[in-house]
Amino acid sequence: MGSDPELAGVRVTQPVPTRPAERATAEIGAAARSGALNLTGAAVSAVLGLLLTLAVTRLFSPSVAGVFFVAMTVFLIAEAVAGLGAGVGLVYTLARRRALGQVAGLRAVWWVAAGPALAGAVLVAAAVWFGAPRLAEQLVDEAHAAATAALRAVALFIPAAVLLHLAVSAIRGMGRTRPFVVIERFVRPALQLAAVATIGLGALGAAVAVSAAWAAPYLLAAVLAAAWAVRMRRRLERRAAVTPDPPTRTDWRSFWRFSAPRGGTGLAQVGLQRFDLILVAALLGPVAVALYVAASRFLVVGQLANQAIGVAAQHRFAALFATGDLATIRRLYQTTTAWLVLGTWPLLLLCLVFAEPVLGLFGPQYPAATAVMQLLCAAMLLGTGCGMVSMVLEMSGRSLSVLLLTIAALVVNVGLNLLLIPLIGLNGAAIAWLGAIAVNNLAPLWLLHRSYRLHPSAANVWVAVAATGVCFGLLPAAAAYWWGSPAAVGAALLGAVGYAAVLWRARRLLELTAFAAIVRRAGRVTAGAER
């Protein structure tokens, strides 16, 4: 019987190496294989997202762009509300069942998760549709009619977005990340960019048109992901030669005991990322929203890199906590933190140094948000430097703790926004976000260390921090201060050369040999195909 390429590397049970060091190396290698693919996907998605923002800011007026960004924000918050935390619950529960060899229970988990989440999606979509006039009045009253139409356009696709999230989460829980990358990082963003650009180039400048064009690709992506997830589950069941078990009360109770707090956490996390836009819209208007989104656009790269490595490692942390292997968890956490710093800090530091010319790419009005961009960069440097701390704590089963800490960060965010935006405008929103990021990362870090003695401080992390800080922060900043922007560009290029040299010299300490092995294998496969 031939092997199934879709399920290659997916096992019903995972053999555990006899020595902790061997298992840690195996887990890091596996995370690197998934992480390399996800980082590629994150890079593509980041470029497509940047091009989307450039298309919106260049092809539409700041007022129309602001209304669109408000509609997009409401859509993403509504999706988080409707999902009820079922996505992370699927990753957590399916990964644990696979690790324990309980393949017969996979389908039961899907039905326990999907029923309430999809019902909630329909209810939330109806609430947004019928509440659109009131929302528009509160958020962007100066463009009330346009905002109402835009909100109703995106409301139609909320159930599709929830189905997409459930399907890709199930795929990840079953041990595969490639479908997630293909659909969420390539297909959907590319379709959104193409649709929005078509609307703009066709001179259809209404906010409702661009909002509908952005939301519609969720439907196609959801159908693709759901079909892929069902196919994977059925093949896993056939491989294990089991009959699927029906859902039990225990399934419902255990799944939602974990996922219900995660639903609140997900909503609070989306609130941390998006609610400041709502407050900016309500207090300063849609043009300020467009400026704020442009200032934060490059920071999405940091979030996507975090998500990319998290997608690769999340189900591994869940399985490792299920077996109690803290030594492997510690090494995997520290290694993924080093990778996160290496992957995000260069761009974040360059955006901090070159904030004004970068914002000029969006249009002549946008460099006014230079200080905002610099503050947001500082926040992301802090957040990524702590690693995937909330996710690790969550995969330990402490979803309620993560919920409470995220709510605390959201309270800080909203409180500082309400206090500072009327006083100092967009800079106040950026300071509020910096404060919220500090709470949302340092508090879980303290709890993770107290509970499990886990922390991101290790030699590989400090090497990553020093290399990126000197090569992309200190060198170009000093050159810009003493000799101006042209010299800063030269210093950044020189720093890139030094950075590459450090990576090569410290490749074993940073576990970059895992990525190098993937590249070598890919090269051999390509060469064999050419022959």
XYZ file of C-alpha atoms in Angstrom:
531
model
C 0.000 0.000 0.000
C 1.375 3.439 -0.955
C 1.774 6.174 1.592
C -0.690 9.003 1.780
C 1.188 12.291 1.192
C -1.457 14.294 3.008
C -0.993 12.253 6.167
C 2.742 11.763 5.897
C 4.234 12.230 9.342
C 0.845 11.973 11.089
C 0.717 9.024 13.465
C -2.086 7.615 15.538
C 0.245 7.484 18.487
C 3.507 9.345 18.872
C 6.547 7.250 19.857
C 8.395 8.909 22.696
C 12.216 8.813 22.589
C 13.725 7.133 25.595
C 15.910 10.059 26.665
C 14.587 13.585 27.365
C 17.303 15.192 25.230
C 16.377 13.000 22.284
C 12.713 13.870 22.633
C 13.464 17.582 22.917
C 15.569 17.440 19.758
C 12.823 15.532 17.960
C 10.145 18.019 19.027
C 12.288 21.011 18.023
C 12.981 19.412 14.655
C 9.284 18.757 14.125
C 8.416 22.298 15.157
C 11.082 23.599 12.781
C 9.612 21.629 9.887
C 6.176 23.082 10.535
C 7.624 26.439 11.546
C 9.581 26.874 8.318
C 6.434 26.300 6.284
C 4.414 28.588 8.524
C 7.047 31.323 8.457
C 6.984 31.178 4.671
C 3.220 31.437 4.802
C 3.425 34.272 7.315
C 5.845 36.164 5.068
C 3.549 35.782 2.065
C 0.511 36.727 4.131
C 2.323 39.761 5.538
C 3.236 40.971 2.052
C -0.329 40.437 0.842
C -1.685 42.225 3.903
C 0.657 45.149 3.343
C -0.362 45.326 -0.313
C -4.010 45.254 0.753
C -3.490 48.202 3.083
C -1.555 50.067 0.393
C -4.369 49.369 -2.080
C -7.001 50.666 0.333
C -5.059 53.794 1.293
C -3.985 54.564 -2.289
C -7.188 53.711 -4.181
C -9.732 55.120 -1.728
C -10.061 58.350 0.214
C -9.014 58.364 3.903
C -12.699 58.605 4.863
C -13.687 55.510 2.845
C -10.575 53.678 4.071
C -11.477 54.517 7.666
C -15.041 53.201 7.290
C -13.691 49.993 5.743
C -11.213 49.464 8.573
C -13.997 49.980 11.120
C -16.192 47.395 9.344
C -13.250 44.981 9.225
C -12.640 45.470 12.949
C -16.283 44.817 13.835
C -16.186 41.679 11.667
C -13.111 40.284 13.437
C -14.514 41.043 16.888
C -17.837 39.425 15.930
C -15.998 36.337 14.689
C -14.195 36.028 18.032
C -17.485 36.363 19.917
C -19.225 33.756 17.758
C -16.400 31.217 17.865
C -16.778 30.712 21.642
C -13.152 29.540 21.895
C -13.929 26.341 19.993
C -10.947 26.741 17.650
C -8.264 26.482 20.322
C -10.392 23.850 22.057
C -10.191 21.733 18.903
C -6.405 22.086 18.686
C -5.986 21.256 22.373
C -8.425 18.323 22.552
C -7.615 16.692 19.217
C -3.865 16.919 19.866
C -4.268 15.295 23.281
C -6.450 12.499 21.886
C -3.961 11.803 19.122
C -1.095 11.755 21.622
C -3.009 9.243 23.764
C -4.104 7.103 20.794
C -7.828 7.952 21.141
C -8.564 8.273 17.412
C -12.113 6.929 17.761
C -13.080 10.100 19.621
C -11.952 12.621 16.986
C -15.322 12.979 15.248
C -17.144 13.438 18.550
C -14.878 16.375 19.378
C -15.687 18.005 16.029
C -19.457 17.843 16.573
C -19.188 19.015 20.170
C -17.231 22.058 18.955
C -18.973 22.912 15.691
C -22.628 22.865 16.731
C -22.595 25.658 19.340
C -19.977 27.713 17.481
C -21.860 27.767 14.163
C -25.160 28.495 15.911
C -23.472 31.368 17.710
C -22.084 32.624 14.398
C -25.560 32.876 12.890
C -26.875 34.744 15.937
C -23.945 37.175 15.986
C -24.269 37.809 12.244
C -27.949 38.637 12.718
C -27.091 40.963 15.601
C -24.542 42.850 13.485
C -26.980 43.086 10.550
C -29.878 44.481 12.567
C -27.655 46.542 14.845
C -25.633 48.090 12.002
C -27.450 51.478 12.038
C -26.877 51.877 15.766
C -23.240 50.764 15.526
C -22.611 53.173 12.663
C -24.153 56.012 14.641
C -21.893 55.335 17.616
C -18.680 54.699 15.691
C -18.648 56.880 12.564
C -21.698 59.107 12.696
C -20.240 61.452 10.064
C -20.421 58.585 7.538
C -23.519 56.879 8.958
C -25.080 55.545 5.747
C -21.801 54.226 4.332
C -20.859 52.558 7.614
C -24.279 50.903 7.958
C -24.028 49.373 4.491
C -20.436 48.237 5.081
C -21.305 46.580 8.399
C -24.213 44.697 6.838
C -21.996 43.543 3.973
C -19.439 41.950 6.285
C -22.113 40.504 8.603
C -23.206 38.090 5.864
C -19.849 36.312 5.999
C -19.399 35.908 9.773
C -20.633 32.252 9.770
C -18.182 31.428 6.970
C -15.311 32.944 8.969
C -16.212 30.866 12.028
C -16.436 27.674 9.943
C -13.030 28.450 8.430
C -11.496 28.928 11.871
C -12.989 25.664 13.151
C -11.816 23.682 10.129
C -8.200 24.870 10.156
C -8.068 24.387 13.941
C -9.238 20.785 13.536
C -6.566 20.206 10.894
C -3.885 21.570 13.218
C -5.168 19.449 16.095
C -4.842 16.379 13.879
C -1.171 17.211 13.361
C -1.019 19.030 10.022
C -0.263 22.675 9.301
C 0.162 22.707 5.517
C -3.582 23.097 4.775
C -3.714 25.989 7.237
C -0.846 27.725 5.451
C -2.256 27.116 1.976
C -5.757 28.349 2.799
C -5.228 30.990 5.485
C -1.869 32.394 4.379
C -2.043 32.079 0.593
C -5.546 31.586 -0.813
C -7.699 33.866 1.331
C -5.325 36.894 1.487
C -4.624 36.671 -2.254
C -8.328 36.583 -3.085
C -8.986 39.515 -0.749
C -6.241 41.607 -2.332
C -7.448 40.807 -5.843
C -11.061 41.595 -4.995
C -10.300 44.888 -3.228
C -7.900 46.017 -5.972
C -10.527 45.215 -8.604
C -13.071 47.348 -6.768
C -10.611 50.226 -6.450
C -9.337 50.116 -10.019
C -12.921 49.871 -11.246
C -13.640 53.208 -9.580
C -16.255 51.613 -7.305
C -15.260 53.769 -4.380
C -18.069 52.969 -1.930
C -17.133 51.551 1.471
C -19.775 48.826 1.094
C -18.127 47.553 -2.100
C -14.631 47.288 -0.643
C -15.990 45.717 2.574
C -17.934 43.039 0.686
C -14.939 42.337 -1.563
C -12.728 41.838 1.486
C -15.172 39.535 3.341
C -16.410 37.327 0.473
C -13.237 35.160 0.174
C -13.954 33.755 3.638
C -16.757 31.681 2.083
C -14.549 29.899 -0.458
C -11.774 29.389 2.083
C -14.246 27.883 4.571
C -15.521 25.334 2.048
C -11.963 24.278 1.144
C -10.855 23.961 4.769
C -13.934 22.018 5.881
C -13.540 19.500 3.055
C -9.843 19.074 3.886
C -10.561 18.541 7.604
C -13.232 15.889 6.979
C -10.952 14.056 4.569
C -8.100 14.016 7.096
C -10.277 12.743 9.938
C -11.725 9.910 7.872
C -8.289 8.751 6.746
C -6.953 8.797 10.288
C -9.910 6.663 11.382
C -9.335 4.204 8.533
C -5.646 3.940 9.376
C -6.463 3.177 12.998
C -9.275 0.777 11.955
C -11.697 2.259 14.480
C -15.389 3.088 14.470
C -16.044 6.715 15.462
C -17.529 7.119 18.916
C -20.630 9.307 19.378
C -20.322 12.405 21.578
C -20.825 11.783 25.283
C -21.651 14.047 28.187
C -18.045 13.754 29.242
C -16.944 14.998 25.804
C -19.219 18.022 26.066
C -18.222 18.786 29.634
C -14.454 18.432 29.171
C -14.364 20.293 25.857
C -16.351 23.310 26.952
C -14.743 23.451 30.390
C -11.528 24.232 28.536
C -12.976 26.144 25.569
C -15.519 28.418 27.273
C -12.855 30.415 29.128
C -10.846 30.394 25.895
C -13.786 32.023 24.126
C -13.525 34.920 26.529
C -9.753 34.941 26.112
C -10.050 35.030 22.331
C -12.524 37.884 22.525
C -10.287 39.777 24.928
C -7.269 39.186 22.680
C -9.137 40.488 19.647
C -10.206 43.402 21.806
C -6.559 44.093 22.636
C -5.695 44.076 18.949
C -8.764 45.848 17.589
C -10.789 47.718 20.203
C -8.478 50.704 20.117
C -9.581 51.191 16.491
C -13.187 51.311 17.644
C -12.336 53.972 20.230
C -10.246 55.946 17.737
C -13.181 55.898 15.317
C -15.648 57.008 17.977
C -13.417 59.739 19.417
C -11.400 60.973 16.418
C -13.245 59.858 13.252
C -12.566 57.592 10.245
C -9.561 59.544 8.902
C -7.712 58.972 12.189
C -8.566 55.273 11.902
C -6.872 55.130 8.492
C -3.732 56.771 9.928
C -3.674 54.395 12.891
C -4.089 51.292 10.724
C -1.256 52.416 8.445
C 0.998 52.962 11.472
C 0.275 49.459 12.751
C 0.320 47.650 9.400
C 3.958 46.545 9.510
C 3.493 45.319 13.070
C 1.160 42.641 11.768
C 4.304 40.920 10.506
C 5.313 40.372 14.118
C 1.891 38.972 14.949
C 1.945 36.695 11.905
C 5.389 35.347 12.797
C 4.115 34.656 16.314
C 1.110 32.859 14.853
C 3.279 30.941 12.383
C 5.551 29.505 15.052
C 2.567 29.063 17.367
C 0.684 27.036 14.766
C 3.702 24.744 14.464
C 4.228 24.373 18.218
C 0.788 24.688 19.831
C -0.351 21.088 19.462
C 3.135 19.920 20.467
C 2.940 21.844 23.743
C -0.506 20.343 24.400
C 0.800 16.812 23.831
C 3.917 17.432 25.961
C 1.881 18.799 28.873
C -0.370 15.732 28.556
C 2.677 13.508 29.164
C 4.272 15.823 31.755
C 7.593 16.316 29.938
C 8.629 19.675 31.413
C 12.253 19.410 30.276
C 11.199 19.195 26.636
C 8.608 21.938 27.136
C 11.266 24.252 28.584
C 13.682 23.707 25.719
C 10.952 24.034 23.083
C 9.659 27.262 24.669
C 13.106 28.848 24.801
C 14.003 27.766 21.282
C 10.762 29.057 19.769
C 11.282 32.351 21.618
C 14.720 32.700 20.011
C 13.200 31.955 16.601
C 10.484 34.536 17.226
C 13.039 37.225 18.080
C 15.149 36.345 15.041
C 12.113 36.471 12.769
C 10.435 39.645 14.024
C 12.922 42.014 15.623
C 14.809 42.977 12.446
C 11.684 44.398 10.803
C 10.332 45.907 14.029
C 13.623 47.697 14.736
C 13.918 48.957 11.162
C 10.334 50.254 11.292
C 11.176 52.051 14.534
C 14.237 53.724 12.991
C 12.692 54.456 9.565
C 9.090 55.103 10.681
C 8.588 58.374 8.787
C 9.695 57.244 5.290
C 7.889 53.924 5.722
C 4.596 55.686 6.455
C 5.144 57.878 3.417
C 4.502 54.791 1.286
C 0.814 54.970 2.201
C 0.362 58.559 1.082
C 1.331 62.129 1.977
C -0.982 62.323 5.012
C 0.315 59.237 6.775
C 3.768 60.344 8.111
C 1.797 62.324 10.702
C 1.548 59.007 12.591
C 5.344 58.528 12.920
C 5.388 58.641 16.734
C 2.459 56.222 16.815
C 4.369 53.699 14.741
C 7.449 53.984 16.953
C 5.432 53.375 20.120
C 3.707 50.368 18.572
C 7.089 48.950 17.513
C 8.303 49.214 21.101
C 5.210 47.333 22.265
C 5.766 44.518 19.773
C 9.438 44.210 20.740
C 8.351 43.607 24.324
C 5.609 41.178 23.337
C 7.714 39.031 21.026
C 10.638 39.044 23.454
C 8.510 37.148 25.982
C 7.794 34.386 23.481
C 4.442 32.637 23.091
C 3.861 32.888 26.808
C 0.047 32.969 26.823
C -0.205 30.051 24.415
C 2.185 27.916 26.486
C 0.244 28.702 29.662
C -2.998 27.896 27.877
C -1.747 24.550 26.575
C -0.895 23.616 30.160
C -4.645 23.679 30.798
C -4.697 27.083 32.530
C -7.213 28.623 30.142
C -9.114 30.384 32.942
C -5.920 32.060 34.158
C -5.149 33.231 30.628
C -8.693 34.592 30.344
C -8.414 36.615 33.558
C -5.001 38.011 32.637
C -6.156 38.937 29.135
C -9.218 40.688 30.554
C -6.912 42.642 32.870
C -4.826 43.713 29.874
C -7.982 44.706 27.991
C -9.160 46.807 30.940
C -5.794 48.580 30.962
C -6.068 49.135 27.210
C -9.594 50.561 27.281
C -8.954 52.665 30.369
C -5.781 54.241 28.991
C -7.436 54.817 25.609
C -10.370 56.653 27.169
C -7.984 58.704 29.287
C -5.281 59.500 26.730
C -6.978 59.737 23.310
C -8.899 62.931 24.226
C -5.655 64.408 25.582
C -2.991 63.451 23.012
C -4.895 61.814 20.146
C -3.414 58.829 18.322
C -0.287 58.847 20.479
C -2.552 58.091 23.433
C -3.915 55.010 21.673
C -0.369 53.785 21.023
C 0.665 54.313 24.660
C -2.445 52.426 25.781
C -1.525 49.513 23.550
C 2.022 49.478 24.924
C 0.647 49.270 28.466
C -1.751 46.484 27.539
C 0.979 44.460 25.813
C 3.137 44.762 28.932
C 0.353 43.394 31.152
C -0.628 40.697 28.644
C 2.908 39.294 28.473
C 4.607 39.962 31.790
C 1.748 38.696 33.972
C 1.443 35.296 32.204
C 5.243 35.053 32.197
C 5.296 35.429 35.974
C 2.540 32.820 36.396
C 4.230 30.367 34.025
C 7.475 30.676 35.956
C 5.775 30.323 39.330
C 3.752 27.267 38.280
C 6.224 25.345 36.110
C 9.597 27.105 36.426
C 9.363 27.929 32.717
C 10.879 31.115 31.321
C 12.305 32.313 27.987
C 15.685 33.329 29.406
C 18.381 31.170 27.832
C 21.653 31.615 25.964
C 20.030 31.207 22.544
C 17.420 33.872 23.322
C 20.021 36.377 24.530
C 22.156 35.787 21.437
C 19.095 36.462 19.273
C 18.282 39.653 21.209
C 21.856 40.952 21.028
C 22.297 40.154 17.332
C 19.071 41.802 16.217
C 19.371 44.726 18.625
C 22.869 45.695 17.508
C 22.568 44.948 13.791
C 19.127 46.442 13.119
C 18.632 48.829 16.021
C 21.817 50.335 17.394
C 23.797 50.624 14.136
C 21.138 52.309 11.933
C 19.853 54.476 14.808
C 23.359 55.789 15.556
C 24.017 56.418 11.865
C 20.699 58.252 11.489
C 21.464 60.428 14.516
C 24.979 61.398 13.441
C 24.842 61.377 9.635
C 21.195 61.182 8.519
C 18.935 58.722 6.712
C 21.249 57.743 3.800
C 23.932 56.681 6.254
C 21.301 54.812 8.275
C 20.373 52.768 5.201
C 24.025 51.854 4.703
C 24.343 50.932 8.376
C 21.274 48.703 8.112
C 22.796 46.893 5.131
C 26.060 46.467 7.037
C 24.056 45.209 10.005
C 22.335 42.635 7.795
C 25.741 41.241 6.803
C 26.807 41.062 10.440
C 23.485 39.465 11.350
C 23.975 36.712 8.785
C 27.464 36.073 10.155
C 26.145 35.764 13.716
C 23.405 33.368 12.610
C 25.959 31.166 10.871
C 28.359 31.188 13.822
C 25.590 30.450 16.362
C 23.481 28.178 14.153
C 23.704 25.188 16.509
C 22.959 27.187 19.635
C 19.946 28.756 17.907
C 18.790 25.338 16.598
C 18.919 26.728 13.051
C 20.386 23.439 11.873
C 16.830 22.071 11.964
C 15.795 24.621 9.348
C 18.967 23.977 7.325
C 18.151 20.269 7.193
C 14.733 21.100 5.773
C 16.299 23.249 3.049
C 18.775 20.492 2.160
C 16.006 17.906 1.935
C 13.937 20.250 -0.210
C 16.928 20.749 -2.502
C 17.430 17.011 -2.884
C 13.753 16.521 -3.694
C 13.886 19.302 -6.292
C 17.069 17.931 -7.852
C 15.560 14.462 -8.022
C 12.450 15.833 -9.697
C 14.572 17.661 -12.279
C 16.501 14.496 -13.104
